[in-house]
Structure formats: C-alpha cells, structure tokens
Amino acid sequence: MEYRSIADVMNKDMIGAHVCIRGWIYRRSVVGGKAFIRVRDSSGVIQVVVDSGRLGEELVNELKNIGLEASVMACGTVREEPRAPGGYELEAESFKITGYSRDFPIKGGEGLEYLLDNRHLWIRSPRFAKILKVKHTVLEAGREYFTSNGWWEVNPPILTASACEGGATLFPVDYFGQKAYLSQSAQLYLEALIYVLEKVWSLTPSFRAERSRTRRHLAEYWHLEPEAAWYTMEDMMRVAEELVSHIVRRVLEERRGDLIDLGRNIERLKPAAEPPYPRIRYDEAVEILQKKGVNIKWGDDLGADEERILTMEFEKPFFVTHFPRQIKSFYMKVDPSNPNVVLGFDLLAPEGYGEIIGGGEREDNYDVLYQKIVEQGLNPDDYKWYLDLRRYGSVPHSGFGLGVERATMWIAGLDHIRDTLPFPRFRGRIYP
Ligand SMILES: NC(=O)C[C@H]([NH3+])C(=O)NS(=O)(=O)OC[C@H]1O[C@@H](n2cnc3c(N)ncnc32)[C@H](O)[C@@H]1O
Ligand SMILES: [Mg+2]
C-alpha cells in the first residue's frame, strides 16, 4: 500500500486516480448519510467523503462523534469539488480509524495561557506547520550561504564560565559544584576558532534571562553566528546583507505558498531580497528620531519603540553603525577616528520588526581590551583565555549574531516571536 501526501493528490492530474492517504482528523461533519472528514497531514488538508451507501451506516454513525485528531487511513478516488478545501476531495472506498482521540482539549476560542499549557497539542495546527516550514528554509538557506562561501561550521560550548552580553541576563548552572552559565552567544569561542579556520560559523541555542515579556524576546533562542579573521566591520556587514538577502530569496522561492497562507504581504518582503542594504550611523538615527519628536538624546540606547519608528523610514533591512561605546559590550573595537563610538552594527528589519542582527569589529589589542573589561566592571581573571587571543598573533576580526526567531518572525510577518518555536521559553513559561 503506497500512501501519498495530501498535497500530492490535490491537483487536476490526479482527478479520477485511486490513491491512499493518512493523517489526523482536523474537522468533521455528517450530512444526509455522508461523513465529510477533513484529514490533515504535514502537507495540507483534504476532505474525505465517507458514504454510508458504500461503507455502511455503522462507520458513518461512528464518524458522527469521532474525536478530533483521531488518526485515520483512507483510500479512494480523487475528484474535483470547489466547495472542499483546495478544490478537491477523496471519495472513500476504504476508511480505517487507526488511533482514537477522546475529547481533544483544543476546540477553538481558548485563551493564550491555556493554549500554551497545551502547546504539545496546539502545535498540530496547520498554521504552525507553515511557520515551521518557513523557519526550516531560513535555516537551510543560512547553512547554504555559509557552506557555499567557504565558511566552516563549528560547535562552541553551551556551558560557559563567563558572560558575553552582560551579567544581567545570565542563567547560572551548577556545574559539578562550580558556577557556570548557559551561553548567551558563541562569539567569544568563535574568536578562538578563527585562528584555526579563519572563517567560522555556528548555530547554537543562546540563553537570555530576560526579565520582561515582550513580543520579540525569548529566554532561549537559536543564534546563527559567523566570525572571521582579517574582516573589518564593513566586510562583515557585507556578509550580513548577503546572508539575509539569500535567506529572503530562498524563502520567497521555496515557501511562497506558505507565506501567502500566513497572510504575509509578499510585496513588502521582496526589497529585502536585493542587497546592498542602507547604512546609517547612530548619530543619524538619533537625528531622525528627534525630528520625529522622540525624546532621545545622544548616548541613549535604541529600544523597541525607537527601532520601530526608524524602520518606517526604510523598505529594506538597514544597518545602524558606530554606537556610543558606553551602550555596547566590552569586546567592541573603539573607532580609531572617534573614541566615543565603537565599530558596532545592528541590522534592523523593516515593517516595525527592528533588530535581527547585532555585531561588529572586535578589540584586537590586549591592553585596550583589558582596560575595557575593567572599565565595564568585569573580572579580567574570568577572561584570561579570551585575553590570550590578543597575546598570540592577534588579528583584526569581526562577527555578528543573527537571531533566527527574530528573522523568522519578520520574514513570516508574525506578531509574536513565540510563534516561531514549538516550545517557546520566556519568563513564566517552562511547561510543557
Ligand atoms: N556573534 C555576535 O557578535 C553576537 C553578539 N555576541 C550578541 O549576542 N549580540 S546581541 O546580544 O545583539 O544578540 C544578537 C542577536 O540575537 C538576537 N537576540 C538577542 N537577544 C534575544 C532574545 N532575548 N530573544 C530573541 N532573540 C534575541 C537578536 O536578533 C540580536 O540581534
Ligand atoms: Mg543587540
């Protein structure tokens, strides 16, 4: 018995063909001795018609009250039916219930916390399947970009002994009686690996103990991070725009139908497929915001609201560069031509989404880096190994981190970052 995917059988070339499908009951109704069973699988939903005249009243009566998400197998003939989802249906010649489902707890209209408590079942929605497919292509395209451009994939540790992005968002771990932390970013270890392979990248989970719950922050997220020896900030910004535009092109090619089904305005995504992306300095960003009446002064960080306003000025992702040194991490290289700013960049996605990438050039001088570690109240002993990288053949180098969920949220046009993960983690949510 060959079982076809539902999407495979729903086309005009299959009209009249005898096929078998299998999946889970998504919707059902019984009218006049016929059961109309909407079966879903990973590829779509098809209406299966079970006629009591052919398959018996007993089965139709059982299907009248069959539980949603019961698993079934059906064989029959494909025919056109404009009233059915996708315009086709299967006239069943055999129909088997393989797994009963009593009182599936999600019937529609439930509140968010209830749905999150039942996330292990809520993820079965066809909408979420489309989001997972978009994210799959985001990741596939990311890997494809790096592999086809001579970058080496490496595996930095997730258990670490020091902060990369500040102590406020560390998750401590008891590591055989020693204090350790879940990684906030693979960056520091990637900086060690560039002396081995020059151009390296990793895809790792990163952890941030974010105190507030917002639409774009998670406690655990997937982090796509390249690091390269000899690269300047501009070199790395070019990598960022090549990467993101490649991802957008591949998603537009491979996932167009899913994007449309998710309600994504494709026309507004298209400009991102073509680099280069605009670049503005932090100074210009502050000027734009002040002209729009935002109460911001030089030296203030750009929060979600400021980023949202800025993004309305651009139809593509755009870089903001040369931030004040006091709002960026210790490792950022100070601009030799202006000691008040660092060679850092963020890439902001348009349409109100904001930061999807943070990166920059790293401080490659031992003494300057040591001073910055002390300046930011960190213990140089915790960073002895990191400082060693500046003792032995130090090189100019740069890197960045792309938040995979942030990027997916923008590309798919979603309202909340939690919709990009099967089991999102944020303050107050660890179950299921
Ligand atoms: N290799 C590097 O240079 C990366 C660097 N050490 C770093 O972690 N920068 S970042 O803190 O801006 O985070 C990078 C990106 O990681 C994403 N990010 C950062 N924090 C979050 C949270 N809390 N939730 C979801 N996504 C997050 C967001 O897209 C940021 O632009
Ligand atoms: Mg950042």
Coordinates of C-alpha atoms and ligand atoms in Angstrom, one line a residue:
M1 CA 0.0 0.0 0.0
E2 CA 1.6 3.3 -1.0
Y3 CA 0.4 6.3 1.0
R4 CA 0.7 9.7 -0.8
S5 CA 1.0 13.1 0.8
I6 CA -2.3 15.1 0.7
A7 CA -0.7 17.9 -1.3
D8 CA 0.5 15.3 -3.9
V9 CA -3.1 14.1 -4.6
M10 CA -4.7 17.6 -4.7
N11 CA -4.2 18.6 -8.3
K12 CA -6.0 18.2 -11.6
D13 CA -3.7 15.5 -12.9
M14 CA -4.9 13.2 -10.0
I15 CA -8.6 13.6 -10.8
G16 CA -10.0 10.0 -11.2
A17 CA -6.9 8.4 -9.7
H18 CA -7.1 5.8 -6.9
V19 CA -4.9 6.9 -4.0
C20 CA -4.4 6.3 -0.3
I21 CA -3.7 9.0 2.3
R22 CA -3.3 9.0 6.1
G23 CA -3.3 11.6 8.8
W24 CA -5.4 13.1 11.6
I25 CA -9.0 14.3 11.6
Y26 CA -8.9 18.1 11.6
R27 CA -12.7 18.8 11.1
R28 CA -15.7 16.5 10.6
S29 CA -19.4 16.7 9.8
V30 CA -22.2 14.3 8.8
V31 CA -24.9 15.3 6.4
G32 CA -27.6 13.0 4.9
G33 CA -25.8 9.7 5.3
K34 CA -22.4 11.0 4.3
A35 CA -19.5 11.9 6.6
F36 CA -17.3 14.8 5.4
I37 CA -13.9 14.2 7.2
R38 CA -11.2 16.8 6.8
V39 CA -7.9 15.0 7.2
R40 CA -4.6 16.8 7.7
D41 CA -1.0 15.7 7.2
S42 CA 2.2 17.7 7.1
S43 CA 1.4 18.8 3.5
G44 CA -2.2 20.0 3.8
V45 CA -5.9 19.2 4.4
I46 CA -8.2 17.2 2.2
Q47 CA -11.9 16.4 2.5
V48 CA -12.6 12.6 2.6
V49 CA -16.3 11.7 1.8
V50 CA -17.5 8.5 3.5
D51 CA -20.8 7.4 2.0
S52 CA -23.0 5.1 4.2
G53 CA -24.3 3.6 1.0
R54 CA -20.8 2.3 0.2
L55 CA -19.1 1.9 3.6
G56 CA -22.1 1.3 5.8
E57 CA -24.2 3.3 8.3
E58 CA -22.2 1.9 11.3
L59 CA -19.0 3.7 10.2
V60 CA -20.8 6.9 9.3
N61 CA -22.5 6.9 12.7
E62 CA -19.2 6.3 14.4
L63 CA -17.6 9.2 12.5
K64 CA -20.5 11.5 13.6
N65 CA -18.9 11.8 17.0
I66 CA -15.3 10.8 16.2
G67 CA -12.8 12.8 18.3
L68 CA -10.8 15.5 16.5
E69 CA -7.2 14.4 15.9
A70 CA -8.1 10.7 15.6
S71 CA -5.6 9.1 13.2
V72 CA -7.1 7.6 10.0
M73 CA -6.2 6.0 6.8
A74 CA -8.3 6.2 3.6
C75 CA -8.2 5.0 0.0
G76 CA -10.4 6.2 -2.7
T77 CA -10.8 8.3 -5.9
V78 CA -9.8 11.9 -6.3
R79 CA -12.4 14.3 -7.7
E80 CA -12.9 18.0 -8.1
E81 CA -15.1 19.7 -5.6
P82 CA -15.0 23.5 -5.4
R83 CA -16.6 23.5 -2.0
A84 CA -13.9 21.4 -0.5
P85 CA -10.6 22.9 0.9
G86 CA -8.1 23.2 -2.1
G87 CA -10.9 22.3 -4.6
Y88 CA -10.5 18.5 -4.4
E89 CA -11.9 15.7 -2.3
L90 CA -11.4 11.9 -1.9
E91 CA -14.4 9.6 -2.4
A92 CA -13.5 6.9 0.1
E93 CA -13.6 3.3 -1.0
S94 CA -12.0 2.2 2.3
F95 CA -11.6 4.1 5.6
K96 CA -9.8 3.0 8.8
I97 CA -9.6 4.6 12.2
T98 CA -6.1 3.8 13.5
G99 CA -6.0 5.8 16.7
Y100 CA -9.0 7.2 18.6
S101 CA -8.9 10.6 20.2
R102 CA -11.2 11.4 23.1
D103 CA -12.1 15.0 23.8
F104 CA -9.1 16.7 22.2
P105 CA -8.6 19.7 24.5
I106 CA -8.3 22.4 21.8
K107 CA -11.6 23.1 20.2
G108 CA -11.1 26.8 19.3
G109 CA -11.6 30.0 21.2
E110 CA -9.4 29.1 24.1
G111 CA -7.2 31.7 25.9
L112 CA -3.4 32.1 25.3
E113 CA -2.2 30.7 28.6
Y114 CA -4.5 27.6 28.2
L115 CA -3.1 27.1 24.6
L116 CA 0.5 27.5 25.9
D117 CA -0.2 24.9 28.6
N118 CA -1.3 22.6 25.8
R119 CA 1.4 23.7 23.4
H120 CA 2.3 20.0 22.8
L121 CA -1.1 19.7 21.1
W122 CA -1.6 23.3 19.9
I123 CA 1.4 22.9 17.6
R124 CA -0.6 20.5 15.4
S125 CA -2.4 23.4 13.8
P126 CA -1.8 23.7 10.0
R127 CA -0.8 27.3 10.6
F128 CA 2.1 26.3 12.8
A129 CA 3.2 23.7 10.3
K130 CA 3.6 26.5 7.7
I131 CA 5.6 28.6 10.2
L132 CA 7.9 25.6 10.9
K133 CA 8.4 25.2 7.1
V134 CA 9.4 28.8 6.7
K135 CA 11.8 28.5 9.6
H136 CA 13.2 25.3 8.0
T137 CA 14.0 27.2 4.9
V138 CA 15.5 30.1 6.8
L139 CA 17.9 27.7 8.5
E140 CA 18.6 25.7 5.3
A141 CA 19.4 28.9 3.4
G142 CA 21.7 30.1 6.2
R143 CA 23.7 26.9 6.1
E144 CA 23.7 27.0 2.3
Y145 CA 25.1 30.6 2.3
F146 CA 28.0 29.8 4.6
T147 CA 28.9 26.5 3.1
S148 CA 28.9 27.8 -0.5
N149 CA 31.1 30.8 0.6
G150 CA 33.9 28.9 2.3
W151 CA 32.8 29.2 5.9
W152 CA 33.4 26.3 8.4
E153 CA 30.7 25.1 10.8
V154 CA 32.0 24.6 14.3
N155 CA 30.5 23.7 17.7
P156 CA 31.3 26.1 20.5
P157 CA 30.3 25.2 24.1
I158 CA 26.9 26.0 25.6
L159 CA 28.1 25.6 29.1
T160 CA 30.4 28.6 29.8
A161 CA 32.2 30.3 32.7
S162 CA 31.7 33.9 31.8
A163 CA 29.3 36.5 30.3
C164 CA 29.5 37.7 26.8
E165 CA 26.5 40.0 26.8
G166 CA 26.4 41.3 30.4
G167 CA 25.7 39.7 33.7
A168 CA 22.0 40.7 33.9
T169 CA 20.7 38.0 31.5
L170 CA 22.8 35.0 32.6
F171 CA 21.3 31.7 33.5
P172 CA 23.5 30.1 36.2
V173 CA 24.1 26.4 36.2
D174 CA 25.6 24.2 38.9
Y175 CA 28.5 22.6 37.0
F176 CA 29.8 19.8 39.3
G177 CA 29.8 22.3 42.2
Q178 CA 31.3 25.1 40.1
K179 CA 29.3 28.1 38.9
A180 CA 28.7 28.0 35.2
Y181 CA 26.3 29.7 32.8
L182 CA 24.2 28.9 29.8
S183 CA 25.7 30.5 26.7
Q184 CA 24.4 34.0 25.8
S185 CA 26.4 33.8 22.5
A186 CA 29.0 31.6 20.9
Q187 CA 31.1 34.7 19.9
L188 CA 34.0 34.5 22.3
Y189 CA 34.7 30.9 21.4
L190 CA 34.3 31.6 17.7
E191 CA 37.0 34.3 18.2
A192 CA 39.3 31.5 19.3
L193 CA 38.4 29.3 16.3
I194 CA 39.2 31.9 13.7
Y195 CA 42.9 31.2 14.4
V196 CA 42.3 27.7 13.2
L197 CA 39.8 28.0 10.3
E198 CA 39.7 31.8 9.7
K199 CA 36.0 31.9 8.7
V200 CA 33.8 30.0 11.1
W201 CA 30.1 29.9 11.9
S202 CA 27.8 28.2 14.4
L203 CA 24.1 27.6 15.0
T204 CA 23.6 27.3 18.7
P205 CA 20.9 27.9 21.3
S206 CA 21.6 31.1 23.2
F207 CA 20.0 31.9 26.6
R208 CA 19.0 35.3 28.0
A209 CA 17.3 35.7 31.4
E210 CA 15.1 38.5 30.1
R211 CA 13.1 39.8 33.0
S212 CA 10.3 41.3 30.8
R213 CA 8.0 39.5 28.4
T214 CA 7.9 41.3 25.0
R215 CA 6.9 40.3 21.5
R216 CA 10.5 39.9 20.4
H217 CA 12.4 38.5 23.4
L218 CA 12.9 34.8 24.3
A219 CA 14.8 33.2 27.2
E220 CA 16.1 30.5 24.7
Y221 CA 16.6 31.3 21.1
W222 CA 18.6 30.0 18.1
H223 CA 21.6 32.0 17.2
L224 CA 23.4 32.0 13.8
E225 CA 26.9 33.5 14.3
P226 CA 29.8 33.9 11.9
E227 CA 33.3 35.2 12.9
A228 CA 36.2 35.9 10.5
A229 CA 39.9 36.7 10.9
W230 CA 41.1 39.8 9.0
Y231 CA 37.5 41.0 8.4
T232 CA 36.6 44.7 9.1
M233 CA 33.2 45.8 10.2
E234 CA 32.3 46.7 6.6
D235 CA 33.4 43.3 5.4
M236 CA 31.2 41.7 8.0
M237 CA 28.2 44.0 7.2
R238 CA 28.6 42.8 3.6
V239 CA 28.3 39.2 4.8
A240 CA 25.2 40.1 6.8
E241 CA 23.4 41.6 3.9
E242 CA 24.4 38.7 1.6
L243 CA 23.2 36.2 4.2
V244 CA 19.9 37.9 4.9
S245 CA 19.1 38.6 1.2
H246 CA 20.0 35.0 0.3
I247 CA 17.6 33.7 3.0
V248 CA 14.8 36.0 1.8
R249 CA 15.3 34.9 -1.8
R250 CA 15.2 31.2 -0.9
V251 CA 12.1 31.7 1.3
L252 CA 10.3 33.6 -1.5
E253 CA 11.2 30.8 -3.9
E254 CA 10.5 27.8 -1.7
R255 CA 7.8 29.0 0.7
R256 CA 5.8 31.4 -1.2
G257 CA 2.5 29.5 -0.7
D258 CA 3.1 29.2 3.0
L259 CA 3.9 32.9 3.3
I260 CA 0.6 33.7 1.5
D261 CA -1.4 31.3 3.6
L262 CA 0.2 33.0 6.7
G263 CA -1.1 36.3 5.4
R264 CA 2.4 37.7 4.7
N265 CA 2.5 40.7 2.3
I266 CA 5.0 39.3 -0.2
E267 CA 5.5 42.7 -2.0
R268 CA 6.8 44.3 1.2
L269 CA 9.3 41.4 1.7
K270 CA 10.7 41.5 -1.8
P271 CA 13.0 44.5 -1.4
A272 CA 15.0 42.6 1.2
A273 CA 15.9 40.1 -1.5
E274 CA 18.2 42.6 -3.1
P275 CA 21.4 44.0 -1.4
P276 CA 23.0 46.3 -0.6
Y277 CA 21.1 47.5 2.4
P278 CA 21.2 51.1 3.6
R279 CA 23.6 52.2 6.3
I280 CA 23.1 55.0 8.8
R281 CA 25.2 55.9 11.7
Y282 CA 23.8 56.1 15.3
D283 CA 24.2 59.9 15.1
E284 CA 21.8 60.0 12.1
A285 CA 19.4 57.6 13.8
V286 CA 19.2 60.0 16.8
E287 CA 18.6 62.9 14.4
I288 CA 15.8 61.1 12.6
L289 CA 14.1 60.2 15.9
Q290 CA 14.5 63.7 17.3
K291 CA 12.9 65.2 14.1
K292 CA 10.0 62.9 14.7
G293 CA 9.6 64.2 18.2
V294 CA 11.1 61.2 20.0
N295 CA 12.5 62.2 23.4
I296 CA 16.0 60.7 22.8
K297 CA 19.5 62.2 23.4
W298 CA 22.9 61.2 22.2
G299 CA 24.1 58.2 24.3
D300 CA 20.7 56.7 24.8
D301 CA 20.2 53.1 23.6
L302 CA 17.7 52.4 20.8
G303 CA 14.8 50.5 22.3
A304 CA 12.0 48.6 20.5
D305 CA 9.9 51.8 20.1
E306 CA 12.8 53.8 18.7
E307 CA 13.7 51.0 16.4
R308 CA 10.1 50.6 15.2
I309 CA 9.9 54.3 14.3
L310 CA 13.2 54.1 12.5
T311 CA 12.1 51.1 10.4
M312 CA 9.3 53.1 8.9
E313 CA 11.9 55.2 7.0
F314 CA 13.2 52.1 5.1
E315 CA 11.6 49.4 2.9
K316 CA 14.7 47.1 3.3
P317 CA 16.6 46.0 6.3
F318 CA 19.2 48.7 7.2
F319 CA 22.3 49.0 9.3
V320 CA 22.8 51.3 12.2
T321 CA 26.5 51.7 13.0
H322 CA 29.0 53.5 15.2
F323 CA 27.1 53.3 18.5
P324 CA 28.3 55.2 21.7
R325 CA 30.9 53.0 23.4
Q326 CA 29.0 53.1 26.8
I327 CA 25.9 51.2 25.4
K328 CA 27.8 48.4 23.7
S329 CA 29.7 45.3 25.1
F330 CA 33.3 45.4 26.3
Y331 CA 34.6 43.5 23.2
M332 CA 33.6 46.1 20.7
K333 CA 36.5 47.9 19.0
V334 CA 36.6 51.6 19.6
D335 CA 36.6 53.7 16.4
P336 CA 40.2 54.9 15.9
S337 CA 38.9 58.1 14.5
N338 CA 36.4 58.8 17.3
P339 CA 37.0 57.3 20.8
N340 CA 33.4 58.0 21.8
V341 CA 31.9 55.4 19.4
V342 CA 32.6 51.7 18.6
L343 CA 32.7 49.8 15.3
G344 CA 29.5 48.0 16.0
F345 CA 26.4 47.5 13.9
D346 CA 22.9 46.3 14.2
L347 CA 20.7 45.2 11.2
L348 CA 17.1 46.3 11.7
A349 CA 14.3 44.7 9.7
P350 CA 11.6 47.0 8.3
E351 CA 7.9 47.0 9.0
G352 CA 8.4 47.6 12.7
Y353 CA 10.4 44.5 13.4
G354 CA 13.7 46.1 14.4
E355 CA 16.9 44.4 15.4
I356 CA 17.6 40.9 13.8
I357 CA 21.4 41.1 13.9
G358 CA 24.0 42.5 16.3
G359 CA 27.7 42.5 15.5
G360 CA 30.9 44.5 14.9
E361 CA 34.6 44.6 14.9
R362 CA 36.3 43.2 18.0
E363 CA 39.0 44.9 20.1
D364 CA 42.2 43.1 19.0
N365 CA 44.7 45.0 21.3
Y366 CA 45.5 43.3 24.6
D367 CA 45.9 46.4 26.7
V368 CA 42.8 48.2 25.3
L369 CA 40.7 45.1 25.8
Y370 CA 42.0 44.6 29.3
Q371 CA 41.1 48.2 30.1
K372 CA 37.6 47.8 28.7
I373 CA 37.0 44.7 30.7
V374 CA 37.9 46.5 33.9
E375 CA 36.0 49.7 32.7
Q376 CA 32.8 47.6 32.5
G377 CA 33.2 46.2 36.0
L378 CA 34.2 42.7 34.8
N379 CA 36.9 40.5 36.4
P380 CA 39.9 40.1 34.0
D381 CA 40.6 36.7 35.5
D382 CA 37.4 35.4 34.1
Y383 CA 38.6 36.5 30.6
K384 CA 42.2 35.3 30.8
W385 CA 41.8 32.8 28.0
Y386 CA 39.9 35.5 25.9
L387 CA 42.7 38.0 26.5
D388 CA 45.3 35.3 25.5
L389 CA 43.8 35.5 22.0
R390 CA 45.4 39.0 21.9
R391 CA 48.7 37.8 23.2
Y392 CA 49.5 35.3 20.4
G393 CA 49.2 36.6 16.9
S394 CA 46.2 38.8 17.3
V395 CA 44.4 39.9 14.1
P396 CA 41.7 42.3 13.2
H397 CA 38.5 40.3 13.2
S398 CA 34.7 40.8 13.1
G399 CA 31.5 38.9 13.5
F400 CA 27.8 39.0 14.2
G401 CA 24.8 37.1 15.6
L402 CA 21.5 36.7 13.8
G403 CA 18.5 35.8 15.9
V404 CA 16.9 33.0 13.9
E405 CA 13.5 33.6 15.6
R406 CA 13.7 37.3 15.1
A407 CA 14.5 36.8 11.4
T408 CA 11.7 34.2 11.0
M409 CA 9.2 36.5 12.8
W410 CA 9.9 39.3 10.3
I411 CA 10.1 37.1 7.2
A412 CA 6.8 35.3 8.0
G413 CA 5.2 38.5 9.1
L414 CA 4.3 37.2 12.6
D415 CA 3.1 39.3 15.5
H416 CA 4.9 37.5 18.3
I417 CA 8.3 35.7 18.4
R418 CA 6.8 32.8 20.5
D419 CA 5.0 31.6 17.3
T420 CA 8.4 30.8 15.8
L421 CA 9.2 28.0 18.2
P422 CA 7.4 24.7 19.1
F423 CA 8.1 25.2 22.8
P424 CA 8.9 28.9 23.4
R425 CA 10.7 29.8 26.6
F426 CA 10.2 33.1 28.3
R427 CA 9.7 34.3 31.8
G428 CA 7.0 32.3 33.5
R429 CA 6.9 29.6 30.8
I430 CA 8.8 26.3 31.2
Y431 CA 6.0 23.8 30.8
P432 CA 5.4 21.7 28.6
Ligands
LIG1 N1 28.4 36.9 17.5 C1 27.9 38.1 17.9 O1 28.6 39.1 17.6 C2 26.6 38.2 18.6 C3 26.8 39.0 19.9 N2 27.7 38.4 20.9 C4 25.4 39.1 20.5 O2 25.0 38.3 21.2 N3 24.7 40.3 20.1 S1 23.2 40.6 20.6 O3 23.1 40.5 22.0 O4 22.8 41.8 19.9 O5 22.3 39.3 20.0 C5 22.5 39.0 18.7 C6 21.1 38.8 18.1 O6 20.4 37.8 18.8 C7 19.0 38.1 18.9 N4 18.6 38.2 20.3 C8 19.2 38.8 21.3 N5 18.6 38.6 22.4 C9 17.4 37.9 22.1 C10 16.3 37.4 22.9 N6 16.2 37.6 24.2 N7 15.3 36.8 22.2 C11 15.4 36.5 20.9 N8 16.5 37.0 20.1 C12 17.4 37.6 20.7 C13 18.8 39.4 18.1 O7 18.4 39.1 16.8 C14 20.2 40.0 18.2 O8 20.4 40.9 17.1
MG2 MG 21.9 43.6 20.1

